[in-house]
Coordinates of C-alpha atoms in Angstrom, one line a residue:
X12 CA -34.5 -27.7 47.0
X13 CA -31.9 -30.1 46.2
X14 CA -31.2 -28.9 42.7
X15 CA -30.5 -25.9 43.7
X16 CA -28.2 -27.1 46.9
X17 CA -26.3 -29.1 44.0
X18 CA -25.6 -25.8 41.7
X19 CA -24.4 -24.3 44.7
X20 CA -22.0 -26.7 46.1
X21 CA -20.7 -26.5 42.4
X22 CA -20.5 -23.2 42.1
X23 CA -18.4 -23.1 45.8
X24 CA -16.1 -25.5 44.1
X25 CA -15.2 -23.8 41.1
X26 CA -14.5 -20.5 42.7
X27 CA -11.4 -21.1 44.1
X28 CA -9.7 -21.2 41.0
X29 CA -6.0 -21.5 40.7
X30 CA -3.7 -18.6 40.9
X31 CA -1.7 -18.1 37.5
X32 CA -3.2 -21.1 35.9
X33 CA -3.9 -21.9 32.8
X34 CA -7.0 -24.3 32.1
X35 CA -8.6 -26.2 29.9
X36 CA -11.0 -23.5 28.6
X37 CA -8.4 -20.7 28.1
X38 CA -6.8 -23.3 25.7
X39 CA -9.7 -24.2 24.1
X40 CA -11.2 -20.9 23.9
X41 CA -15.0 -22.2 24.7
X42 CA -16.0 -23.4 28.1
X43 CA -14.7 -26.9 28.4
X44 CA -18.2 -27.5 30.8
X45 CA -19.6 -27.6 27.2
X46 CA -21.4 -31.1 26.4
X47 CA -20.9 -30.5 22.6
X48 CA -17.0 -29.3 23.0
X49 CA -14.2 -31.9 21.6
X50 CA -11.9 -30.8 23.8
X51 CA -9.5 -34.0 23.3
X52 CA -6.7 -34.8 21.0
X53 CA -7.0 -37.6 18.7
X54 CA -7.8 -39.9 18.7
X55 CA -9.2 -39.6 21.7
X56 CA -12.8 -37.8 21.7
X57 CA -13.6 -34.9 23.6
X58 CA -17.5 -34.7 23.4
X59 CA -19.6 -35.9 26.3
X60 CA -21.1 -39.0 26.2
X61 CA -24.5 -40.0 27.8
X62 CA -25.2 -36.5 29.0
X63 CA -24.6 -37.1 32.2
X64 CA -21.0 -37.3 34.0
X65 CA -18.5 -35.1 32.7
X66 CA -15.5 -33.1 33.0
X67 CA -16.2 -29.4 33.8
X68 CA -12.8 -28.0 33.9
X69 CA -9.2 -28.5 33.8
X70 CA -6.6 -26.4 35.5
X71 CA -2.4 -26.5 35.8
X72 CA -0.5 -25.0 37.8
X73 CA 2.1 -24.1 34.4
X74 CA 1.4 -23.6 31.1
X75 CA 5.4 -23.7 30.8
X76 CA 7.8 -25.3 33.4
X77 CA 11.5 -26.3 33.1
X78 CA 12.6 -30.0 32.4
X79 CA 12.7 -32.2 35.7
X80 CA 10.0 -29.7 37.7
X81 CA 7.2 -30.6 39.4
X82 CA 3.4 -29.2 37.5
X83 CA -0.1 -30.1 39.6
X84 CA -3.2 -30.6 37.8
X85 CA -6.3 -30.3 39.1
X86 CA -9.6 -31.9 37.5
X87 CA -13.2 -30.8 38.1
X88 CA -15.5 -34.3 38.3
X89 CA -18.9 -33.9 38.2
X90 CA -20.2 -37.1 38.9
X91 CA -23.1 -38.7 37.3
X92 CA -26.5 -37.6 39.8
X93 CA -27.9 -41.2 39.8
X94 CA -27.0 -43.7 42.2
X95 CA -24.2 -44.8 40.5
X96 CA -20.3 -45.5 40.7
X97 CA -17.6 -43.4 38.1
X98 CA -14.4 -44.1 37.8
X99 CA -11.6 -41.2 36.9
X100 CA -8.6 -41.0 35.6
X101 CA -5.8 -38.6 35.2
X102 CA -3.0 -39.4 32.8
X103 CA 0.1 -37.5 31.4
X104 CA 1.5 -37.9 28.0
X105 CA 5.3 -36.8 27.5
X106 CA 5.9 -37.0 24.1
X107 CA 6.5 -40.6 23.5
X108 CA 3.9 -42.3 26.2
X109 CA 1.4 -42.0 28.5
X110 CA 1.6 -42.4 32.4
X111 CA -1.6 -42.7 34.7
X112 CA -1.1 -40.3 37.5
X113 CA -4.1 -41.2 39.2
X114 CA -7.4 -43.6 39.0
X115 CA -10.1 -44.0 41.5
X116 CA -13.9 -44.4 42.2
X117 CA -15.2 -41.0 41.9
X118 CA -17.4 -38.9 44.6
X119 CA -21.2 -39.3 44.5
X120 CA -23.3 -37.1 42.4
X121 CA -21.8 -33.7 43.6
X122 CA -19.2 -32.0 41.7
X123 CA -15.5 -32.1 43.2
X124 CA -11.6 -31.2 42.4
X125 CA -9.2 -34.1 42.2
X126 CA -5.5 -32.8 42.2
X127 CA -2.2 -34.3 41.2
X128 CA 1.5 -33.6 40.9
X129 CA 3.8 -35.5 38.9
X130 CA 7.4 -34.9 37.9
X131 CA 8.2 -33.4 34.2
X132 CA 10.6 -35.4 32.5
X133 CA 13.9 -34.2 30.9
X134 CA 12.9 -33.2 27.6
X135 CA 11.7 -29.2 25.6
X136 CA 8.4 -30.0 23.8
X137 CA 4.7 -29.9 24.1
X138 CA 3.4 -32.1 26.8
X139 CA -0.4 -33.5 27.3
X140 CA -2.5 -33.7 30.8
X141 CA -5.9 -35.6 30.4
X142 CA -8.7 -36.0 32.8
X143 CA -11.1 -38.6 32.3
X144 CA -14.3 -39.9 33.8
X145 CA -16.0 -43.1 32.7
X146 CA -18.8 -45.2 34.5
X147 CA -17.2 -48.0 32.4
X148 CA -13.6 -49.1 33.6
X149 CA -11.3 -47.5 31.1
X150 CA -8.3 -49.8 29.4
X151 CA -5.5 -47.3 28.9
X152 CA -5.2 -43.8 28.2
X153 CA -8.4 -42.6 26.5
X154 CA -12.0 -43.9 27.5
X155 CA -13.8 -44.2 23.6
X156 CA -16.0 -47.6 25.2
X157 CA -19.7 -47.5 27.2
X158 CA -22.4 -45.4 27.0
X159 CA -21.5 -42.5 29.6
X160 CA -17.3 -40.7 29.8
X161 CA -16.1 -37.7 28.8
X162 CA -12.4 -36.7 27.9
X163 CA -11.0 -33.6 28.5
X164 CA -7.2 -32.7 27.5
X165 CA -4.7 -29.5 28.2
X166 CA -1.4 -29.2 26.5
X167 CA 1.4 -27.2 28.3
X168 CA 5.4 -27.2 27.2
X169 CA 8.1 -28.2 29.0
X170 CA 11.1 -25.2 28.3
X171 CA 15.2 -25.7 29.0
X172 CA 16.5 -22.1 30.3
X173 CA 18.0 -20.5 27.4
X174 CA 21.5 -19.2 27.9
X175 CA 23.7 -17.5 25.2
X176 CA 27.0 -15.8 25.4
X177 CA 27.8 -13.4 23.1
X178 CA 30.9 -10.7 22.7
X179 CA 30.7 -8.0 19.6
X180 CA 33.7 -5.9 18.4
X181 CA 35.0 -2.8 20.9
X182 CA 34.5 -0.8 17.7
X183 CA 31.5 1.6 18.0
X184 CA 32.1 3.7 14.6
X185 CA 31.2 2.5 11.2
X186 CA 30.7 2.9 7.3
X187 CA 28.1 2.0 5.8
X188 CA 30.0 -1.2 4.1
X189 CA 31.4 -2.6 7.7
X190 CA 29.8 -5.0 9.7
X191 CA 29.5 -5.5 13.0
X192 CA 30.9 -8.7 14.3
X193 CA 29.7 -10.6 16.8
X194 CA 30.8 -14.4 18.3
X195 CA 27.8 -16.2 19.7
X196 CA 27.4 -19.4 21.3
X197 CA 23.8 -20.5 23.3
X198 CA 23.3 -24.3 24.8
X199 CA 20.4 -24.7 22.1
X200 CA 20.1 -23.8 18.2
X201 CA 18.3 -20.6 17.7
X202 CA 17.5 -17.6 15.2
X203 CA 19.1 -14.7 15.5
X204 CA 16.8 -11.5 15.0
X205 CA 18.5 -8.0 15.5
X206 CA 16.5 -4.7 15.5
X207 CA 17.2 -1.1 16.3
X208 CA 15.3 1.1 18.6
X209 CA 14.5 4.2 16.3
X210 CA 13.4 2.1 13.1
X211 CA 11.1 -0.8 14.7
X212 CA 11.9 -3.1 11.9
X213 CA 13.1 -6.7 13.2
X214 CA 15.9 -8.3 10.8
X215 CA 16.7 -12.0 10.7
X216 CA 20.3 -13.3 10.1
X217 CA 19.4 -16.9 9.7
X218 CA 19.0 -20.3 11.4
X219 CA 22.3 -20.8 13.1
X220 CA 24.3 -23.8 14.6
X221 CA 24.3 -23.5 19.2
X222 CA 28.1 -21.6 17.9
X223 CA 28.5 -19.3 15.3
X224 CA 29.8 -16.0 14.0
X225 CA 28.0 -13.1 12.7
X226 CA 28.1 -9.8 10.7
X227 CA 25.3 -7.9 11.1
X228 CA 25.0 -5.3 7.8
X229 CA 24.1 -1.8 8.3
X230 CA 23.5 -1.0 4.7
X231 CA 19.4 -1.0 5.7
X232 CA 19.8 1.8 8.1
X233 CA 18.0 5.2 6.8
X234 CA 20.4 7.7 7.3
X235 CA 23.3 8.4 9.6
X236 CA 23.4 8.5 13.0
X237 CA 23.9 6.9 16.7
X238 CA 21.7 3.7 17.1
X239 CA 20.8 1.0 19.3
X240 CA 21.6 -2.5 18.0
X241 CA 19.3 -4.9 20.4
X242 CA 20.1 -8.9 19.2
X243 CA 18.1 -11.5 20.2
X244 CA 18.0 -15.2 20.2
X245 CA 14.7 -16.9 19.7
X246 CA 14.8 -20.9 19.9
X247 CA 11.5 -22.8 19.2
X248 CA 10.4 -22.2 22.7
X249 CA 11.6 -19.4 23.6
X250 CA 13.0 -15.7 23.3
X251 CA 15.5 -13.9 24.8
X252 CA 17.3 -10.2 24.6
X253 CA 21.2 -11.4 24.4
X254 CA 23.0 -7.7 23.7
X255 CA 22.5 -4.2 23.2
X256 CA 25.4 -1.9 21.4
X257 CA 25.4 1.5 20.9
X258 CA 26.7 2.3 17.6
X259 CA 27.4 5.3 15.1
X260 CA 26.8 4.9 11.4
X261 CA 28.3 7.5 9.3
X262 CA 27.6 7.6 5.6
X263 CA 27.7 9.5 1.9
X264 CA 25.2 12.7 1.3
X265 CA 24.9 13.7 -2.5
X266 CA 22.6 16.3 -3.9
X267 CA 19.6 14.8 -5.9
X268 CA 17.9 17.6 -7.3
X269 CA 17.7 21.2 -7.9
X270 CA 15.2 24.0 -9.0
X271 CA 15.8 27.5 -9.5
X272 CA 12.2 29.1 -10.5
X273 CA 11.9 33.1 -10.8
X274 CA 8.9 35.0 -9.9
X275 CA 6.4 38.3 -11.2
X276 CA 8.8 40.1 -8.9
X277 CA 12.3 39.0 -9.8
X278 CA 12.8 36.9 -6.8
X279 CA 14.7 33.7 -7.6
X280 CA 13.6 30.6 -5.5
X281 CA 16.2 28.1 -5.3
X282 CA 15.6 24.6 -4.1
X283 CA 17.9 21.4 -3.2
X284 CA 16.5 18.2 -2.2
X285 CA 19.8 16.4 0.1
X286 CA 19.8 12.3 0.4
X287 CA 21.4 9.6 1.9
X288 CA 23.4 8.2 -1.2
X289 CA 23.2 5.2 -0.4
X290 CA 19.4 4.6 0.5
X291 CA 17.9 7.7 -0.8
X292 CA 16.3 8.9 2.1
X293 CA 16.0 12.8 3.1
X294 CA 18.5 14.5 5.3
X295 CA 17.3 17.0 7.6
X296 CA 19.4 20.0 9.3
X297 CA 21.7 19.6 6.3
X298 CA 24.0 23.1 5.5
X299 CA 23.3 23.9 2.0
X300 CA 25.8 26.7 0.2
X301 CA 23.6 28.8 -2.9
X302 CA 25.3 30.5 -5.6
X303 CA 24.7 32.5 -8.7
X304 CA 27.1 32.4 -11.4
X305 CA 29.8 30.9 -9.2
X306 CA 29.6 33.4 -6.4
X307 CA 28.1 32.8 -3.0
X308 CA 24.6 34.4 -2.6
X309 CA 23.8 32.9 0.8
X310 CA 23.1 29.1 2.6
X311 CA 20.3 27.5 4.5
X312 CA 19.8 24.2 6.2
X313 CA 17.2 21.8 5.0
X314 CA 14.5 20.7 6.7
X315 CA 12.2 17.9 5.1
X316 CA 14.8 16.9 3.0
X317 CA 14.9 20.2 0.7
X318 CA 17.2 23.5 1.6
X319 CA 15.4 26.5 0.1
X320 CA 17.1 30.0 -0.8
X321 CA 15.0 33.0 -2.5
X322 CA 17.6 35.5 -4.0
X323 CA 16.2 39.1 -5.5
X324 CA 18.5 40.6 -8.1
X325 CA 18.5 43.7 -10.4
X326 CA 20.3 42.9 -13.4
X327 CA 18.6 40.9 -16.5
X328 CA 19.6 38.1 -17.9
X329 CA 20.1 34.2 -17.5
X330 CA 21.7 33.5 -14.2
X331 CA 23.5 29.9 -13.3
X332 CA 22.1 29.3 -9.7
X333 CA 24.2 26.2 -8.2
X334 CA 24.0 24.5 -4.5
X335 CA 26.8 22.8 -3.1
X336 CA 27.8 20.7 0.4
X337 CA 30.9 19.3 1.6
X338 CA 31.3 17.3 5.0
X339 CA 29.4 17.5 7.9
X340 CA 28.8 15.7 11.2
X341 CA 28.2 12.2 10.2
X342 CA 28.5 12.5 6.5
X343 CA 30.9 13.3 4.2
X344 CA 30.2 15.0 0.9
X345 CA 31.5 16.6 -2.3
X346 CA 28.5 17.5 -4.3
X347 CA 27.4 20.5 -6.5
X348 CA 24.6 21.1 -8.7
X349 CA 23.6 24.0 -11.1
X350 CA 20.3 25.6 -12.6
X351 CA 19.4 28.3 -14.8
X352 CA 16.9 31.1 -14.5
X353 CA 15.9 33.5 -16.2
X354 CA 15.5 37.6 -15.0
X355 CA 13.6 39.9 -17.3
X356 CA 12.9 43.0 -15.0
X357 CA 10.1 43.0 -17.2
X358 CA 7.2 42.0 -14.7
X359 CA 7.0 38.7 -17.0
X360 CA 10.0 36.6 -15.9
X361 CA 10.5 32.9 -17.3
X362 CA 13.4 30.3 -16.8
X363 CA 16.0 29.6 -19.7
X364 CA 13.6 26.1 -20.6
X365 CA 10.8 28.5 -21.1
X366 CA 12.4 31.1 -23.4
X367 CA 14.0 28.0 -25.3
X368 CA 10.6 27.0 -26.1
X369 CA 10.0 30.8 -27.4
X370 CA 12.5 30.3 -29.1
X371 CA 11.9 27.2 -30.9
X372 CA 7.6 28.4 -31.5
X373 CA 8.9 31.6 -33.4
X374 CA 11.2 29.3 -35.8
X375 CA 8.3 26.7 -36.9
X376 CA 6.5 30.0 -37.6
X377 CA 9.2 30.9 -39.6
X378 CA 8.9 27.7 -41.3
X379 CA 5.7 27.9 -41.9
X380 CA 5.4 31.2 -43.5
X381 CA 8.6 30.1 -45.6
X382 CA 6.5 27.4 -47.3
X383 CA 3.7 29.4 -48.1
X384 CA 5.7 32.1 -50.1
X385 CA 6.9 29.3 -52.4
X386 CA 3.5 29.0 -53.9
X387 CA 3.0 31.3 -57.2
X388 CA 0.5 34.3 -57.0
X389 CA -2.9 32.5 -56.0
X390 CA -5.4 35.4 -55.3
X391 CA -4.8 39.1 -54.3
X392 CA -6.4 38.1 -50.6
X393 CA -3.5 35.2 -50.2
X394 CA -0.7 37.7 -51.5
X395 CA -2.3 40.5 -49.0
X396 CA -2.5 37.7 -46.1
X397 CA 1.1 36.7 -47.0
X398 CA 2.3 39.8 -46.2
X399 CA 0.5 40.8 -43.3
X400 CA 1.7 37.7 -42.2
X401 CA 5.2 38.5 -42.6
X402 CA 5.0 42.1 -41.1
X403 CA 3.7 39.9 -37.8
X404 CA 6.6 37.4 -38.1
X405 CA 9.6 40.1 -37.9
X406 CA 6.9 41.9 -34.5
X407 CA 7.3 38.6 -32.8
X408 CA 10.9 38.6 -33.5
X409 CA 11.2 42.2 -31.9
X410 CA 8.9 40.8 -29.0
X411 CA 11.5 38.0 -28.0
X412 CA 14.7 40.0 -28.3
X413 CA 13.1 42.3 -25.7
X414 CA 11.7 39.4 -23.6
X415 CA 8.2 41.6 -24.0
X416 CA 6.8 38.0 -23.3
X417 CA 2.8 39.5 -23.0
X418 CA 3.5 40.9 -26.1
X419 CA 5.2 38.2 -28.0
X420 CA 2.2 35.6 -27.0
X421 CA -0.5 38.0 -28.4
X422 CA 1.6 38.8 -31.5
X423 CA 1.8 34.9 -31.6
X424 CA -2.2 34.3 -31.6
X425 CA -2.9 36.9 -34.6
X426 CA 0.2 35.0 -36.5
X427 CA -1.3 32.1 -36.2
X428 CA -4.8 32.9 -37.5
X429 CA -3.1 34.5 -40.4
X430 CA -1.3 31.2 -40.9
X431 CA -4.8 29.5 -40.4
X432 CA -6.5 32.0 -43.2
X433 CA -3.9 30.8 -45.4
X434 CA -4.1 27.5 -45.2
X435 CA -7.6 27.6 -45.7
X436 CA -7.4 30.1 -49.2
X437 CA -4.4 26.8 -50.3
X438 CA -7.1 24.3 -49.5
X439 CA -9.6 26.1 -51.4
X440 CA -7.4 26.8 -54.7
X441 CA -6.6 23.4 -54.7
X442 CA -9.9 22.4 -54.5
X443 CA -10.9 24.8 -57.5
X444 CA -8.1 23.1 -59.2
X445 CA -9.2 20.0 -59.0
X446 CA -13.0 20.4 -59.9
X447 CA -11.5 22.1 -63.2
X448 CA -9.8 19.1 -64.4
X449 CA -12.2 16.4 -63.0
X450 CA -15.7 18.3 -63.0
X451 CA -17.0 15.7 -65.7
X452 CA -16.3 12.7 -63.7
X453 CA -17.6 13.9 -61.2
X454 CA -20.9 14.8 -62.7
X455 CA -21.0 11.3 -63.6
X456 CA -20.0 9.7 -60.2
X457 CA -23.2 12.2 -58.6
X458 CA -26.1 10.9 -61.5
X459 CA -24.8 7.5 -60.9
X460 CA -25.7 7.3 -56.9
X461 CA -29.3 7.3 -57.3
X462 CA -29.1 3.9 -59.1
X463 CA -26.5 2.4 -57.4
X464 CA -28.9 3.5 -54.2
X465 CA -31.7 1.5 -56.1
X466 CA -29.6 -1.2 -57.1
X467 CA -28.3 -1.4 -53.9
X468 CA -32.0 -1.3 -51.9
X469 CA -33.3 -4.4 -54.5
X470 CA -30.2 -6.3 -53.6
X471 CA -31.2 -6.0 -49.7
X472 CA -34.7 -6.9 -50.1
X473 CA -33.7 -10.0 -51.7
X474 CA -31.3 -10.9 -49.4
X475 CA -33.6 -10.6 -46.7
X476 CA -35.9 -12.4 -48.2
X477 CA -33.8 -15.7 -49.0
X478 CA -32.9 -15.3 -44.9
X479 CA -36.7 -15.6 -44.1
X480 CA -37.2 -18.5 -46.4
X481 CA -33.9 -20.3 -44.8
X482 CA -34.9 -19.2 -41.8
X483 CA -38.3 -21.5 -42.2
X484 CA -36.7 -24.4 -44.1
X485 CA -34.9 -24.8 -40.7
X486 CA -37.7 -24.6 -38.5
X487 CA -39.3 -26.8 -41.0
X488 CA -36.4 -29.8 -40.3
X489 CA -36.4 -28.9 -36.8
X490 CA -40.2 -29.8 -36.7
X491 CA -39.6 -32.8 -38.4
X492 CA -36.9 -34.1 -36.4
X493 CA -39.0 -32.7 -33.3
X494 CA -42.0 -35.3 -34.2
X495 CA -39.2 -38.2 -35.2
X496 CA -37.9 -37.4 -31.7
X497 CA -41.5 -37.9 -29.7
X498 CA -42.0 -41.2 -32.0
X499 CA -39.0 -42.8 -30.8
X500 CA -39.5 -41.8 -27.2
X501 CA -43.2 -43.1 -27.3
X502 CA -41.5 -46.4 -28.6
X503 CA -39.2 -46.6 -25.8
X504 CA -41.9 -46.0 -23.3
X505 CA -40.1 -42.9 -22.3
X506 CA -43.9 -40.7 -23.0
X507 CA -47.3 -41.8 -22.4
X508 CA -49.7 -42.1 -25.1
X509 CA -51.8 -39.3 -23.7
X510 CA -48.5 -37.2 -24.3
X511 CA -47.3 -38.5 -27.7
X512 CA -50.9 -37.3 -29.5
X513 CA -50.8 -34.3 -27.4
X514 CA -47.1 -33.7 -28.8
X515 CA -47.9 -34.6 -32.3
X516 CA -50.5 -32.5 -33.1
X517 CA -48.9 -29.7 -31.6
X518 CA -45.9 -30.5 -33.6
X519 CA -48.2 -30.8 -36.6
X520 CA -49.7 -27.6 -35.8
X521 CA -46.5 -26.0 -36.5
X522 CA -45.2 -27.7 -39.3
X523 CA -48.5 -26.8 -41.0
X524 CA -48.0 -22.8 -40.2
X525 CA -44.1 -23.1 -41.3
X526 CA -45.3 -24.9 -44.3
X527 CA -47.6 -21.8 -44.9
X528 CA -45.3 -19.5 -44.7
X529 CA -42.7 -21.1 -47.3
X530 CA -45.3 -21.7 -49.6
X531 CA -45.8 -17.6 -49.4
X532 CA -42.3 -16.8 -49.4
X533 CA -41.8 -19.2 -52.5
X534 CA -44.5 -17.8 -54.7

């Protein structure tokens, strides 16, 4: 019954828990009721002595209060549950020493709150508040003697109020080389960090005197446009928003590519990609002017980054498709790029790179065909190739000039295999060639390969043979260095006797079966 009157009282006690505090297990992350918990800075120890008295909690009233305010701590005591005397301390450390703030005999064996408030002294930094209870007296600001205390610490900081002035340039328009300059002065050194509200990137300037000058660059910003410049002043203790300025960035847009691809059905698709010159970055809503051959076909407005025209024409032939922009809004621009595409009206259309490469298969063809009509008559099947051949080469030609591309690629295939034939009809009158002048050597390489096979088999066996036979001479050391090995360790008393004869005849054993084997090897 009185157990459980005990765990009530101290649950009563520890309800009432302190509005906006912070306490000594939010700072320690692990309840500082724990026995095991060191929950004390050095070198001081936190862990509960004696398992009996101890410290269940901690609480303040601030985890962050300005210089020369007042902050209340309040320590849980639960008091040893024999019939004997604690005594408690609270202390406060301010940097450079410690102050007792209270010390007492502490209640009998249920647990209680102690509070205290003390002043703050003048100076920013982290500050220390330390209950202890001991049944020992304590000398000074930790209790490390006796057989039964427990330590428990909380650090809070003591904060000046940040204030910064700060006055930027009227201007509210820039390029993107200006800066924006700003004159800043704050009672306390800080680092400046500036960010802007459509990006969510945070830029540092740099550490920076209590006065200074800035220029914030805006060569980081995307792409043109009306932004939010939010500063801010961040000191080791604190952070603060010290200005917000709208501002308009105008820049450079350049073209940075363009495609002009043609279609089965003669439709031209024409495609410019728009950037921010100086950071590369796409420009959306962008007017785009098209033209073919220097004349305006039509314009469009990109979206993604990329303006896109499709243009149908009638008339064959390779077309110069160009895209140009000038100023607009926020940026100003003098830009034009050009293409080329190819119309056949033909069903097969390809661009001006595509018939180029036509182009260039149909002269190594050429080539090839030239090369072969330099060799004297070889056979009435290579002369009757050759020409077929040739009556292919002037088709292909025909093909191209009337961009009858389906054509011109089949044409292209039977060419080839003609070539291919002929190659193969060269390879073999060579080959003829060279069996007439050489056929007698060549008989005589062929009967020689049987005995250099033989010769070549006897020289393998004996080679594997010496391997065996070194292969037992050094098994045959190894044994006897094996057996040298076991004398000397019997000698040193390192083996028993029992083990050295078992050792040696195995050894023996083994020497006597390598032995064997030479002798068979070496017969």
């Amino acid at each position: 019954m009185n157990k459980c009157i005990y765990y009530l009282l101290f649950g009563l006690l520890l309800i009432p828990t302190i509005f906006g505090a912070t306490t000594c297990s939010e700072y320690w992350g692990e309840e500082c009721s724990s026995r095991s918990l060191d929950d004390s800075f050095y070198p001081c120890n936190g862990i509960e002595h004696g398992h009996d008295e101890y410290i269940a909690e901690v609480y303040l009233s601030e985890d962050k209060i300005l210089p020369d305010q007042y902050q209340q701590i309040t320590c849980t005591f639960v008091p040893t549950k024999y019939w004997s005397v604690d005594k408690v301390y609270i202390y406060y450390f301010d940097g450079n020493n410690w102050t007792c703030l209270h010390e007492g005999i502490g209640e009998h064996k249920y647990a209680y709150n102690k509070s205290v408030s003390f002043k703050v002294d003048k100076t920013e930094g982290e500050k220390i508040a330390r209950c202890i209870i001991s049944r020992d007296p304590v000398a000074g600001e930790c209790a490390n003697k006796g057989t039964y205390y427990d330590n428990d610490d909380i650090k809070f900081m003591v904060i000046k109020p940040q204030e910064c002035n700060i006055s930027c340039s009227d201007k509210n328009v820039f390029e993107r080389n200006e800066k924006v300059d700003c004159a800043i002065s704050c009672n306390k050194k800080v680092n400046l960090v500036y960010t802007y509200n459509s990006i969510g990137k945070n830029y540092s300037v740099s550490n920076y005197n209590s006065n200074h000058n800035v220029e914030i660059p805006l060569n980081h910003l995307p792409i043109a446009g009306n932004y939010n410049l939010e500063i801010y002043a961040i000191s080791s203790f604190s952070e603060m928003k010290i200005a917000t300025k709208e501002i308009t960035l105008r820049s450079e847009a350049s073209i940075s590519s363009i495609s002009a691809e043609t279609s089965d059905n003669d439709q031209t698709k024409i495609t410019c990609k728009i950037i921010d010159k100086y950071t590369g970055e796409l420009i959306d809503n962008y007017p785009v002017s098209f033209l073919m051959d220097k004349i305006l076909i039509g314009s469009n407005q990109t979206k993604n980054g990329n303006a896109i025209y499709t243009h149908s024409s009638e008339k064959k032939g390779l077309y110069n498709f160009s895209c140009i922009i000038s100023d607009n809004g926020l940026y100003a621009a003098n830009d034009q790029k050009t293409s080329e595409a190819f119309i056949s009206r033909n069903k097969v259309n390809i661009t001006a790179m595509e018939l180029k490469a036509l182009e260039d298969k149909l002269n190594k063809l050429t080539e090839e065909l030239v090369k072969y009509k330099s060799y004297q008559q070889i056979s009435d099947e290579f002369t009757n190739t050759l020409n077929e051949a040739e009556i292919l080469a002037e088709e292909l030609n025909k093909n191209l000039n009337d961009e009858e591309i389906d054509r011109f690629k089949n044409t292209e295939q039977l060419i080839e295999k003609k070539l291919a034939h002929l190659n193969w009809l060269l390879q073999l009158n060579n080959l003829n060639i060279f069996f007439a002048k050489y056929s007698l050597i060549v008989i005589a390489i062929i009967l020689c390969i049987p005995f250099g096979l033989i010769i070549y088999k006897i020289n393998k066996k004996n080679e594997r043979h010496q391997k065996e036979i070194n292969y037992y001479r050094n098994r045959e050391r190894d044994a006897h260095k094996k057996m040298e090995q076991i004398e000397k360790d019997y000698f040193n008393r390192k083996i028993s006797e029992e083990s050295f004869n078992k050792l040696i005849l195995e050894n023996k054993d083994k020497l006597e079966k390598i032995k064997t084997m030479l002798n068979e090897l070496t017969s």
